[in-house]
């Protein structure tokens, strides 16, 4: 039980951070929160987009799928350990903020090689850089969608097995076979429902009680008449 509880805690923690990723900007930002919403980050970048880079510098944006949550050593700028993204649109909004502000078009690199990367790897030659970690929520949503589709496929499997019988029906001149499933009286007519059964049982019980009471009253009357006849006989004997 302790092992299962530990696994549950670890799984919950992994799912809690599945829609967050680290972020680095060579330009200092005003945010200082531990978790920053992706929309708020995009709004702040849009405000400083025209002056984000020095004159003549080109902005390079690295979007990394497996970026470590480790701040670069001895480097200025702003590091955010957790940026919360609600969806893929929030990831794209970081780039869109520069286009909306009319800034020069950035150079975008999408890195999805499955390897773990550090922010320092992308700070060697460019002074105007954004390193954006991409969360794993898209993979989790895909996995959940595949599990749902697989579950629905398992439920529809009996119907798929019955399908060849209808497809294999005779050609012209023969009456087509009915693909209707066999159903019992409960499914077809829904007459003997639980309520009907309950009413029937109660009715039978009331009939039994009534017949017992009538028999009891009849026996009392018979005993009374027999006792009355015995008294009349004793009077006549006297």
Coordinates of C-alpha atoms in Angstrom, one line a residue:
X1 CA 0.0 0.0 0.0
X2 CA 2.9 2.4 0.8
X3 CA 4.4 1.7 -2.6
X4 CA 1.1 2.4 -4.4
X5 CA 0.6 5.6 -2.4
X6 CA 4.1 6.7 -3.3
X7 CA 3.5 6.0 -7.0
X8 CA 0.2 7.9 -6.8
X9 CA 1.9 10.9 -5.3
X10 CA 4.7 10.9 -7.9
X11 CA 2.2 10.5 -10.7
X12 CA 0.1 13.4 -9.4
X13 CA 3.2 15.6 -9.2
X14 CA 4.2 14.7 -12.7
X15 CA 0.7 15.5 -14.0
X16 CA 0.6 18.8 -12.1
X17 CA 3.7 20.0 -13.9
X18 CA 2.9 18.4 -17.3
X19 CA 1.6 21.8 -18.6
X20 CA 4.5 23.9 -17.4
X21 CA 8.1 24.5 -18.7
X22 CA 11.1 26.7 -18.0
X23 CA 11.8 29.9 -19.8
X24 CA 14.8 32.2 -20.3
X25 CA 15.0 35.7 -21.7
X26 CA 18.3 37.6 -22.3
X27 CA 16.3 40.7 -21.6
X28 CA 15.3 41.3 -18.0
X29 CA 11.6 41.0 -17.3
X30 CA 9.5 42.4 -14.5
X31 CA 8.0 39.0 -13.5
X32 CA 9.3 37.3 -10.3
X33 CA 6.7 34.7 -9.6
X34 CA 7.4 31.0 -9.3
X35 CA 4.7 30.1 -11.8
X36 CA 3.8 32.6 -14.6
X37 CA 0.8 32.2 -16.9
X38 CA 1.8 32.0 -20.5
X39 CA -0.6 34.7 -21.5
X40 CA 0.8 37.1 -19.0
X41 CA 4.3 36.4 -20.3
X42 CA 3.3 37.0 -23.9
X43 CA 1.7 40.4 -22.9
X44 CA 4.9 41.6 -21.2
X45 CA 7.0 40.4 -24.2
X46 CA 4.7 42.2 -26.6
X47 CA 5.2 45.5 -24.7
X48 CA 9.0 45.4 -24.9
X49 CA 9.2 43.6 -28.3
X50 CA 10.3 46.7 -30.3
X51 CA 13.3 47.3 -28.0
X52 CA 14.0 43.7 -27.0
X53 CA 17.2 43.6 -29.0
X54 CA 19.9 46.2 -29.6
X55 CA 20.2 47.8 -33.0
X56 CA 21.3 45.4 -35.6
X57 CA 20.8 42.3 -33.4
X58 CA 18.5 39.5 -34.5
X59 CA 16.2 37.8 -32.0
X60 CA 16.7 34.0 -31.8
X61 CA 13.9 31.9 -30.2
X62 CA 14.7 28.3 -29.3
X63 CA 11.7 26.2 -28.5
X64 CA 12.9 23.1 -26.7
X65 CA 10.7 20.1 -25.9
X66 CA 12.9 18.7 -23.1
X67 CA 14.4 21.8 -21.4
X68 CA 15.9 21.4 -17.9
X69 CA 14.4 23.6 -15.2
X70 CA 17.9 24.9 -14.3
X71 CA 18.9 28.5 -14.4
X72 CA 22.0 29.3 -16.5
X73 CA 25.1 30.1 -14.4
X74 CA 26.6 33.6 -14.4
X75 CA 24.4 34.9 -17.1
X76 CA 22.1 37.9 -16.9
X77 CA 18.6 38.1 -18.1
X78 CA 15.5 36.5 -16.6
X79 CA 14.9 32.8 -15.8
X80 CA 11.5 31.5 -15.0
X81 CA 11.3 28.0 -13.7
X82 CA 7.6 27.4 -14.4
X83 CA 5.6 29.0 -17.2
X84 CA 2.0 27.6 -17.2
X85 CA 0.5 26.9 -20.7
X86 CA -3.1 26.1 -21.2
X87 CA -2.6 24.8 -24.7
X88 CA -0.5 25.0 -27.8
X89 CA -1.9 28.4 -28.6
X90 CA -0.2 29.8 -25.4
X91 CA 3.2 28.5 -26.7
X92 CA 2.7 30.2 -30.0
X93 CA 1.6 33.4 -28.4
X94 CA 5.2 34.1 -27.3
X95 CA 6.2 34.4 -30.9
X96 CA 3.0 36.1 -32.0
X97 CA 3.6 38.8 -29.5
X98 CA 6.6 40.0 -31.5
X99 CA 4.7 40.0 -34.8
X100 CA 1.8 41.8 -33.2
X101 CA 4.1 44.5 -31.9
X102 CA 5.6 45.1 -35.3
X103 CA 9.1 44.0 -34.3
X104 CA 11.6 42.5 -36.7
X105 CA 10.9 38.9 -37.5
X106 CA 12.7 36.5 -35.1
X107 CA 14.6 33.4 -36.1
X108 CA 12.8 30.4 -34.6
X109 CA 14.3 27.0 -33.9
X110 CA 12.1 24.0 -32.8
X111 CA 14.2 21.4 -31.1
X112 CA 12.4 18.0 -30.5
X113 CA 15.2 15.4 -30.5
X114 CA 14.0 13.7 -27.3
X115 CA 17.3 14.7 -25.4
X116 CA 17.5 16.8 -22.3
X117 CA 19.0 20.2 -22.9
X118 CA 20.3 23.0 -20.8
X119 CA 19.8 26.7 -21.4
X120 CA 23.5 27.3 -21.6
X121 CA 23.6 25.3 -24.9
X122 CA 21.8 28.1 -26.7
X123 CA 23.7 31.1 -25.3
X124 CA 27.0 30.6 -27.0
X125 CA 26.8 32.9 -30.0
X126 CA 23.7 35.0 -29.7
X127 CA 23.2 37.9 -27.3
X128 CA 19.5 38.4 -28.0
X129 CA 17.9 35.1 -27.1
X130 CA 14.7 33.5 -25.8
X131 CA 14.8 29.9 -24.8
X132 CA 11.3 28.6 -24.4
X133 CA 10.7 25.1 -22.9
X134 CA 7.8 23.2 -24.4
X135 CA 5.6 21.3 -21.9
X136 CA 4.6 17.7 -22.4
X137 CA 0.8 18.2 -22.1
X138 CA 0.4 17.5 -25.8
X139 CA 1.8 14.0 -25.4
X140 CA -0.5 13.4 -22.4
X141 CA -3.6 14.6 -24.3
X142 CA -2.7 12.4 -27.2
X143 CA -2.2 9.4 -24.9
X144 CA -5.5 10.0 -23.2
X145 CA -7.3 10.4 -26.6
X146 CA -5.8 7.1 -27.8
X147 CA -6.9 5.4 -24.6
X148 CA -10.4 6.7 -25.0
X149 CA -10.5 5.5 -28.7
X150 CA -9.2 2.1 -27.7
X151 CA -11.8 1.8 -25.0
X152 CA -14.6 2.8 -27.4
X153 CA -13.2 0.3 -30.0
X154 CA -13.4 -2.5 -27.4
X155 CA -17.0 -1.6 -26.7
X156 CA -17.9 -1.7 -30.4
X157 CA -16.1 -5.0 -31.0
X158 CA -19.2 -7.3 -30.6
X159 CA -21.1 -5.2 -33.1
X160 CA -18.2 -5.5 -35.5
X161 CA -18.2 -9.3 -35.2
X162 CA -21.9 -9.4 -36.0
X163 CA -21.5 -7.2 -39.1
X164 CA -20.2 -10.0 -41.5
X165 CA -23.5 -11.9 -41.0
X166 CA -25.4 -8.9 -42.5
X167 CA -22.8 -8.3 -45.2
X168 CA -22.9 -12.0 -46.2
X169 CA -26.6 -12.0 -46.9
X170 CA -27.8 -13.7 -50.1
X171 CA -28.1 -11.7 -53.3
X172 CA -31.2 -11.1 -55.4
X173 CA -34.2 -13.4 -55.0
X174 CA -33.5 -14.3 -51.3
X175 CA -35.0 -12.5 -48.4
X176 CA -32.4 -10.4 -46.5
X177 CA -31.4 -11.6 -43.1
X178 CA -32.4 -9.5 -40.2
X179 CA -29.4 -8.0 -38.3
X180 CA -31.6 -7.4 -35.3
X181 CA -30.1 -8.9 -32.1
X182 CA -32.1 -11.4 -30.1
X183 CA -33.6 -9.8 -27.1
X184 CA -35.6 -11.1 -24.2
X185 CA -39.0 -9.9 -23.0
X186 CA -37.4 -7.3 -20.7
X187 CA -35.5 -5.6 -23.6
X188 CA -38.1 -5.9 -26.3
X189 CA -41.3 -4.9 -24.5
X190 CA -40.1 -3.7 -21.1
X191 CA -43.3 -5.0 -19.6
X192 CA -42.0 -7.0 -16.6
X193 CA -40.1 -4.1 -15.1
X194 CA -39.0 -4.1 -11.4
X195 CA -42.0 -1.9 -10.5
X196 CA -44.4 -4.4 -12.0
X197 CA -42.8 -7.3 -10.2
X198 CA -43.0 -5.4 -6.9
X199 CA -46.7 -4.6 -7.5
X200 CA -47.4 -8.2 -8.4
X201 CA -45.6 -9.5 -5.2
X202 CA -47.4 -7.1 -3.0
X203 CA -50.8 -8.0 -4.6
X204 CA -50.1 -11.7 -4.0
X205 CA -49.1 -11.0 -0.4
X206 CA -52.4 -9.0 0.2
X207 CA -54.4 -11.8 -1.4
X208 CA -52.7 -14.3 0.9
X209 CA -53.4 -12.2 4.0
X210 CA -57.0 -11.6 3.0
X211 CA -57.6 -15.3 2.4
X212 CA -56.0 -16.2 5.8
X213 CA -58.1 -13.6 7.6
X214 CA -61.3 -14.9 5.9
X215 CA -60.5 -18.5 6.8
X216 CA -59.8 -17.4 10.4
X217 CA -63.1 -15.5 10.7
X218 CA -64.9 -18.5 9.2
X219 CA -63.4 -20.9 11.7
X220 CA -64.5 -18.6 14.5
X221 CA -68.1 -18.5 13.3
X222 CA -68.1 -22.3 13.0
X223 CA -66.8 -22.7 16.5
X224 CA -69.4 -20.3 17.8
X225 CA -72.3 -22.1 16.1
X226 CA -71.1 -25.4 17.4
X227 CA -71.0 -24.0 21.0
X228 CA -74.5 -22.5 20.6
X229 CA -75.9 -25.8 19.5
X230 CA -74.4 -27.6 22.5
X231 CA -76.0 -25.1 24.9
X232 CA -79.5 -25.6 23.3
X233 CA -79.0 -29.4 23.6
X234 CA -78.2 -29.1 27.3
X235 CA -81.3 -27.0 27.9
X236 CA -83.5 -29.5 26.2
X237 CA -82.0 -32.3 28.3
X238 CA -82.8 -30.5 31.5

